[in-house]
C-alpha positions as semicolon CSV with decimal commas, in nm:
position;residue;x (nm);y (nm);z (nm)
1;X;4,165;13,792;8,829
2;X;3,822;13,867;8,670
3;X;3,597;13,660;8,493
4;X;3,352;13,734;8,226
5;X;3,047;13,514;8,065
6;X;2,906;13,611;7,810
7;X;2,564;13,440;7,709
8;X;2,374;13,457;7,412
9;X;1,970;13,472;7,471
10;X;1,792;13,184;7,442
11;X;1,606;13,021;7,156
12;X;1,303;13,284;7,082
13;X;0,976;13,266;6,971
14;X;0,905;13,375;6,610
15;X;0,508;13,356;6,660
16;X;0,365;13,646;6,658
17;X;0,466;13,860;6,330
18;X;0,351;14,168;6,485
19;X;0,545;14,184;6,747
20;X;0,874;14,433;6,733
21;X;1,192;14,231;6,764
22;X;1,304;14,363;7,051
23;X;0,958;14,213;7,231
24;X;0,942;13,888;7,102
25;X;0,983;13,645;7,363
26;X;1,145;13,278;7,420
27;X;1,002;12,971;7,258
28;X;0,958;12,673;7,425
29;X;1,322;12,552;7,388
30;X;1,416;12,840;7,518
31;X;1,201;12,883;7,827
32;X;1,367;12,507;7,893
33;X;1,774;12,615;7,840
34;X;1,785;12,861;7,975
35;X;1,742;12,729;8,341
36;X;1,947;12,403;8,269
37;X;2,214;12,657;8,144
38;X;2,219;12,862;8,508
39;X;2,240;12,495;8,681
40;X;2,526;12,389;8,487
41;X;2,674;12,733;8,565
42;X;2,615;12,639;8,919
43;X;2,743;12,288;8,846
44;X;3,081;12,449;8,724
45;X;3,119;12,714;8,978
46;X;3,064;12,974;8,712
47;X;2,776;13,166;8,936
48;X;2,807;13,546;8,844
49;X;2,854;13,858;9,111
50;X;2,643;14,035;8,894
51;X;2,425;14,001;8,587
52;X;2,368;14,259;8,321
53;X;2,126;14,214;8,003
54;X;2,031;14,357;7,703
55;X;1,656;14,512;7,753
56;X;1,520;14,318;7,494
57;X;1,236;14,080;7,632
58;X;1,432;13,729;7,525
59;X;1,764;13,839;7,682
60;X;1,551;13,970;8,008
61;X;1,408;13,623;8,031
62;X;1,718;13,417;7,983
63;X;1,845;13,630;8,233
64;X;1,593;13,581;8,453
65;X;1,563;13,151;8,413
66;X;1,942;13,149;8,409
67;X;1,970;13,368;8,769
68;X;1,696;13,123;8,938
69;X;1,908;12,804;8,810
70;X;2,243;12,928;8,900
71;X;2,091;13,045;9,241
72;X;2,185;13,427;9,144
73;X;1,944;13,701;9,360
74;X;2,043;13,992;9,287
75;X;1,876;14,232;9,089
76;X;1,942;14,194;8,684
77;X;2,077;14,550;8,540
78;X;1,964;14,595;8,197
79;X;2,178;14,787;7,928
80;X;1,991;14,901;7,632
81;X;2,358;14,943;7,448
82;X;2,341;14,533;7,472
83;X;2,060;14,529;7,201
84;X;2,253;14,521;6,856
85;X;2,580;14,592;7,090
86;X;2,889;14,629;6,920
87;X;3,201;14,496;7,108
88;X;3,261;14,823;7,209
89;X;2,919;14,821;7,411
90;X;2,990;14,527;7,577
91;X;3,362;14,652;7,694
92;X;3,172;14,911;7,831
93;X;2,935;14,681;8,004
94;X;3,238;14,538;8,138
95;X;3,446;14,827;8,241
96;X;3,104;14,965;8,442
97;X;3,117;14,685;8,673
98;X;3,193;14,714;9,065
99;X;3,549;14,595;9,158
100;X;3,397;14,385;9,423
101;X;3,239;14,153;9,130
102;X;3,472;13,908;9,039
103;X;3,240;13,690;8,829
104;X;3,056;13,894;8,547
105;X;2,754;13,775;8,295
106;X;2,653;13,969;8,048
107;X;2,311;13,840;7,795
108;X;2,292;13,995;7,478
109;X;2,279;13,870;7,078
110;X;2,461;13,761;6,809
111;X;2,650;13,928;6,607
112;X;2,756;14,102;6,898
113;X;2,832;13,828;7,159
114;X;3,025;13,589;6,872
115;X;3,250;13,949;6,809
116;X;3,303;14,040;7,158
117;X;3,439;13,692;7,211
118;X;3,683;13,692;6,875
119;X;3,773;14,078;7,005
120;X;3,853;13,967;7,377
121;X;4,043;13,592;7,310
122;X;4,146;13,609;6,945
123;X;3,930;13,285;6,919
124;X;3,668;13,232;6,666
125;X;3,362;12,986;6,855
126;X;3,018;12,935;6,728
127;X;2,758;13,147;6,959
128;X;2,431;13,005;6,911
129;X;2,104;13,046;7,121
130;X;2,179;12,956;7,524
131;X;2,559;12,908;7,431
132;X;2,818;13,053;7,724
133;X;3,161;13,162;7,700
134;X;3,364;13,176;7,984
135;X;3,692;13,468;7,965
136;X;3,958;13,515;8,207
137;X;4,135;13,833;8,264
138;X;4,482;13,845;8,468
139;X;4,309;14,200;8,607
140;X;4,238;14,364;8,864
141;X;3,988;14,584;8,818
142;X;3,700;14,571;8,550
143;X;3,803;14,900;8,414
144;X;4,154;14,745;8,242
145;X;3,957;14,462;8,042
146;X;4,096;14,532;7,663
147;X;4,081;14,341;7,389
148;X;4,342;14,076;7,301
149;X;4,415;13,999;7,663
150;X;4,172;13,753;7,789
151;X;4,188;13,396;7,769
152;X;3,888;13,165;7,639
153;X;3,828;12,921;7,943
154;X;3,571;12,755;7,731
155;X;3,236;12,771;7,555
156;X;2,913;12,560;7,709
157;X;2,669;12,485;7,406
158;X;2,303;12,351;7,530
159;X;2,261;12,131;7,235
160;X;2,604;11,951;7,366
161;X;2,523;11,936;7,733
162;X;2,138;11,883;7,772
């Protein structure tokens, strides 16, 4: 059996107008979910094999707070594909992961994360900023996760938890 997470980045910082999208950073809020996200993680044995994020500065850093509260080490692999990723993208994300990682977390954005989860589970759930949803795959190997044939464990909001 595999299991995926998918998280959306946390809550980012609109601040500085100049700044490309893809560099804008996390706000406050965000800078404080993002960790209590990893330890509830931790809390519900949900801590990853591996983490992969979108390059984008906000989904680097909720990767980064969420690793050091779910007690993750590891390096962080970064997909550019995750930035504006289509389903597709993240499948791929998916599919490239070793067979030894049972537990997989990929960071990325809405629309993206919100569609991979309809395309995966066939269940429609409200992705907003820090929000986690945990998939199940009867599976073997990383390289067989389609869509249609994994199973919505559940989705952990921060605005329901914290």
């Amino acid at each position: 059996m595999k299991r995926l997470l998918i998280l959306r980045h946390a809550k980012s910082s609109w601040r500085d107008a100049g700044l490309r999208d893809h560099d804008r950073p996390l706000n406050n809020r965000g800078r404080r979910d993002a960790p209590q996200m990893g330890a509830r993680m931790r809390e519900e044995g949900l801590s990853p094999g591996l983490i992969v994020s979108s390059t984008a500065v906000r989904a680097r850093q909720t990767a980064e707070l969420v690793a050091e509260g779910c007690g993750y080490t590891d390096p962080i692999a970064l997909s550019p594909e995750l930035y504006h990723g289509s389903t597709g993208a993240y499948l791929e994300a998916a599919r490239d992961a070793p067979g030894d990682v049972d537990t997989l977390l990929l960071v990325g954005h809405n629309p993206g994360v919100q569609e991979v989860v309809w395309a995966l589970s066939r269940r429609e759930e409200r992705m907003p900023t820090a929000a986690l949803a945990t998939i199940e795959f009867g599976i073997d190997k990383w390289r067989d996760v389609e869509t249609e044939i994994g199973n919505l464990i559940g989705v952990l909001r921060p605005k329901e938890l914290f």
